[in-house]
C-alpha positions as a LaTeX table, in Angstrom:
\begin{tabular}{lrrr}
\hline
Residue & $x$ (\AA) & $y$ (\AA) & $z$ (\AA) \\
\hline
Unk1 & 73.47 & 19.92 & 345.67 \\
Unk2 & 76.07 & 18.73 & 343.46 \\
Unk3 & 80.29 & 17.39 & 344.15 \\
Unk4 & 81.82 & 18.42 & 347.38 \\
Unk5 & 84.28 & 21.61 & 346.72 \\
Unk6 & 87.71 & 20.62 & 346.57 \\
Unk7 & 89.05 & 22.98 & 349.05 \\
Unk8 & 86.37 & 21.11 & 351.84 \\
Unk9 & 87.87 & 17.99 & 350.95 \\
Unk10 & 91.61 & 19.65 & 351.44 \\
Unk11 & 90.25 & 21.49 & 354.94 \\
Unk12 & 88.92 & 17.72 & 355.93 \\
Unk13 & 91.25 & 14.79 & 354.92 \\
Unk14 & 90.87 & 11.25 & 355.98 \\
Unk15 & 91.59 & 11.41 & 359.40 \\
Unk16 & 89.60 & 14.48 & 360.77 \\
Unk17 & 87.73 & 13.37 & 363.65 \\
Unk18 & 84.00 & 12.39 & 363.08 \\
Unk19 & 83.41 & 15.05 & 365.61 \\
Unk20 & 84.36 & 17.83 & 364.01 \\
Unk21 & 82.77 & 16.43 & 360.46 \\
Unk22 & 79.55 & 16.10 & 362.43 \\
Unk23 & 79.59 & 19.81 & 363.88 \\
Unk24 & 80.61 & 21.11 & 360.48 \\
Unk25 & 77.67 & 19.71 & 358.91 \\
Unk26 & 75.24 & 20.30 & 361.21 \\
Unk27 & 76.74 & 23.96 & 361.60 \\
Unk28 & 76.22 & 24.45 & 357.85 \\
Unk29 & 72.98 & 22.69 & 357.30 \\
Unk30 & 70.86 & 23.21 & 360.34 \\
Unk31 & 71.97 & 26.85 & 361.69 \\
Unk32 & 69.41 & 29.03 & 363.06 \\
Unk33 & 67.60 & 25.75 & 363.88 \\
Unk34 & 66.45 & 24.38 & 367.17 \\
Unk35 & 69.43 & 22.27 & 369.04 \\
Unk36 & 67.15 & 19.31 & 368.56 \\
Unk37 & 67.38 & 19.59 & 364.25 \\
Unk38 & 70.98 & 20.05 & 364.59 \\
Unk39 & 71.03 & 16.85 & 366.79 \\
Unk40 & 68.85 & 15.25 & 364.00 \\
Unk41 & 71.25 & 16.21 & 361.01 \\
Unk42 & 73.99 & 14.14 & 363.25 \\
Unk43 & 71.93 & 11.29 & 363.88 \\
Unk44 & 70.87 & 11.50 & 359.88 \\
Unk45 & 74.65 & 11.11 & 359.01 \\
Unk46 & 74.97 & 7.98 & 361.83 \\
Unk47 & 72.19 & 6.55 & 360.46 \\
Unk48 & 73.36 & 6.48 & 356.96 \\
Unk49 & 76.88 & 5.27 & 357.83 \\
Unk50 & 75.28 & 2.02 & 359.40 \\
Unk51 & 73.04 & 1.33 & 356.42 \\
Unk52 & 75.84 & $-1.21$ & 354.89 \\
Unk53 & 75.94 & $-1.50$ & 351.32 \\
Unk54 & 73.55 & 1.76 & 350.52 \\
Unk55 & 76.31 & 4.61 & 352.45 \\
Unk56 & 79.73 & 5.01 & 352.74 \\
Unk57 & 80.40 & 3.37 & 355.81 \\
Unk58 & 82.56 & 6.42 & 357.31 \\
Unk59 & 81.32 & 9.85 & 358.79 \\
Unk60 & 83.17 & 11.88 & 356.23 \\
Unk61 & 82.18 & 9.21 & 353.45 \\
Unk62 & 78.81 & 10.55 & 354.48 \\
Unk63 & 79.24 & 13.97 & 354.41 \\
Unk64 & 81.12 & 14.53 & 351.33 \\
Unk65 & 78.78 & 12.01 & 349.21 \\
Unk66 & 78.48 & 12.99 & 346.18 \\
Unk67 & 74.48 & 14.92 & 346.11 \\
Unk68 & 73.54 & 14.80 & 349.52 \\
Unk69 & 74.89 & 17.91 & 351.96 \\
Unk70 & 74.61 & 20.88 & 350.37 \\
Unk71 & 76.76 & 23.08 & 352.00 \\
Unk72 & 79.67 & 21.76 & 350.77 \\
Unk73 & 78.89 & 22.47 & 347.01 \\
Unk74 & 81.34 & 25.46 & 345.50 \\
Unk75 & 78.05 & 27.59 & 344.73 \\
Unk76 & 76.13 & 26.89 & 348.53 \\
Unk77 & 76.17 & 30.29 & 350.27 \\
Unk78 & 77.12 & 27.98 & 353.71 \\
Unk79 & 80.41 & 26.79 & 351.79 \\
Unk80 & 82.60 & 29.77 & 353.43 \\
Unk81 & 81.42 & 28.40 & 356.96 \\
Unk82 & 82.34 & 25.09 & 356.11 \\
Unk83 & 85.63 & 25.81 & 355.31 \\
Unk84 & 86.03 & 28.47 & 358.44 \\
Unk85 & 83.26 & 27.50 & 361.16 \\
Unk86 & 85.42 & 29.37 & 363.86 \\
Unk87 & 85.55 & 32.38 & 362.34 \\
Unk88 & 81.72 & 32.87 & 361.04 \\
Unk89 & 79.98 & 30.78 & 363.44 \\
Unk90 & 82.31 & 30.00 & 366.32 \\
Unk91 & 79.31 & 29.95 & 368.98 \\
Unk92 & 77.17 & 28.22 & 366.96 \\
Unk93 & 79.98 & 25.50 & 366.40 \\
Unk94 & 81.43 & 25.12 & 369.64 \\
Unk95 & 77.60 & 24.34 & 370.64 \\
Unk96 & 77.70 & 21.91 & 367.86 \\
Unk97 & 80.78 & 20.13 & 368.70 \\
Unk98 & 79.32 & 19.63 & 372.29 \\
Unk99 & 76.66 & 17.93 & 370.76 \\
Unk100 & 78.51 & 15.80 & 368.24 \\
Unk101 & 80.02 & 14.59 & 371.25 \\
Unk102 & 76.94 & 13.38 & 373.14 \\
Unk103 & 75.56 & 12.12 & 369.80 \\
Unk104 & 79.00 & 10.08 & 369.43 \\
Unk105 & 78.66 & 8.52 & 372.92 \\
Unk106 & 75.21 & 8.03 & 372.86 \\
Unk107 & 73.93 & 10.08 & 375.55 \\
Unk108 & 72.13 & 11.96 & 373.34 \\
Unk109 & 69.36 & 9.90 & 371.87 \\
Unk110 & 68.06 & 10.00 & 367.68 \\
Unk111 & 65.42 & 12.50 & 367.65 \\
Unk112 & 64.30 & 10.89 & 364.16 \\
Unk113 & 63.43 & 7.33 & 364.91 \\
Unk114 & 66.25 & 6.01 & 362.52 \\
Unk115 & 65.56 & 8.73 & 359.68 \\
Unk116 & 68.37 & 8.78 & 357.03 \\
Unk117 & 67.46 & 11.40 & 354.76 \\
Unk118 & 65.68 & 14.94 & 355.24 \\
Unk119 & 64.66 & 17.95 & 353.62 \\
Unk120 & 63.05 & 21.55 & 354.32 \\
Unk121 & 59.34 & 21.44 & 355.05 \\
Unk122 & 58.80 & 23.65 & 353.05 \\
Unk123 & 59.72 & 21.86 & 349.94 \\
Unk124 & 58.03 & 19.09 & 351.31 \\
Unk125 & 54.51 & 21.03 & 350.89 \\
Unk126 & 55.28 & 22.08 & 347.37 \\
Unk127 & 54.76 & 19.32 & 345.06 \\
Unk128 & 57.26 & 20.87 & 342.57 \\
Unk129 & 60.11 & 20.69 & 345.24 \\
Unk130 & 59.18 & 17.87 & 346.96 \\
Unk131 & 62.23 & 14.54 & 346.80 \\
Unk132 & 59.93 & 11.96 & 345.02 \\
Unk133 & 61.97 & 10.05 & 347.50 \\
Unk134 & 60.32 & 11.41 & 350.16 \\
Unk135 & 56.93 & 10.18 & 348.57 \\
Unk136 & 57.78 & 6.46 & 348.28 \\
Unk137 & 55.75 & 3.84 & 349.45 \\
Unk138 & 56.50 & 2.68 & 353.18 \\
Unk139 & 58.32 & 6.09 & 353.70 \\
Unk140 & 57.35 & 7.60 & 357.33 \\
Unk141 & 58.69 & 10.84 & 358.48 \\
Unk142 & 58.56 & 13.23 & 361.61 \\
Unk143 & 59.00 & 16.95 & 361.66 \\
Unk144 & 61.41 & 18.50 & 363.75 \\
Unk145 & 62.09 & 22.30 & 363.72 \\
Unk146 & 62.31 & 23.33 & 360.05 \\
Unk147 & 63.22 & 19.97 & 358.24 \\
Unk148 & 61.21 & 16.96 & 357.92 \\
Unk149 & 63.34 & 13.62 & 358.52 \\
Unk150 & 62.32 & 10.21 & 356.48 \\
Unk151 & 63.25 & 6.75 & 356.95 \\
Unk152 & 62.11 & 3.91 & 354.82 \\
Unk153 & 63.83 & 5.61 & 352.14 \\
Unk154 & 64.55 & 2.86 & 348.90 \\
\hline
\end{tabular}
């Protein structure tokens, strides 16, 4: 994880619509995941933008925060979907924006209890990889398809 590429930040100015930022992300982060983890990345990126004070308080404050989504880093291997979802995932992100839109409304409900960070599980089993974030006292988590969402996060 490291700065947002420039050229996301020129394909997404202020202004783009929280639900395309939303499908984007969850496009990028959670494909080849169950529906309900991409649903969970979207909540994840609500969740964060109502924590006043710790967050940006904007969608695409959230995703573009300096070393948090990955995919948008020049290196990340997802960083030419991000910056063309239609053309190399166009079914997966018309799915996606669907469900950014039921996530926006509020007909689709927060799989994660409030979580407002995640990671793979299977960093979370290796104690080299694990966040020590995601160790912290008070921290609670639930597991849903191949992440592992926290909340209680300090």
């Amino acid at each position: 994880m490291s700065c947002p590429d420039p050229s996301v930040l020129a394909k997404y100015p202020a202004g783009t619509p929280d639900r395309t930022l939303l499908a984007v992300t969850a496009t990028c982060e959670a494909r080849g995941a169950p529906p309900t983890d991409d649903i969970a990345v979207m909540h994840v990126i609500l969740n964060r933008r109502r924590r006043k004070g710790r967050f940006p308080n904007s969608v695409r404050g959230v995703v573009f925060q300096r070393w948090q989504f990955s995919c948008f880093a020049t290196n990340d291997p997802n960083l030419k979907v991000a910056l063309d979802p239609e053309r190399h995932a166009l079914v997966v992100y018309r799915l996606h924006l669907d469900l950014a839109d039921g996530v926006l409304a509020g007909t689709i409900v927060d799989p994660t209890g409030g979580a407002d960070h995640y990671c793979t599980e299977s960093y979370c089993r290796n104690p080299l990889l694990c966040p020590k974030w995601a160790r912290g006292r008070g921290v609670t988590s639930v597991l849903i398809g191949p992440h592992r969402f926290f909340r209680g996060v300090r």
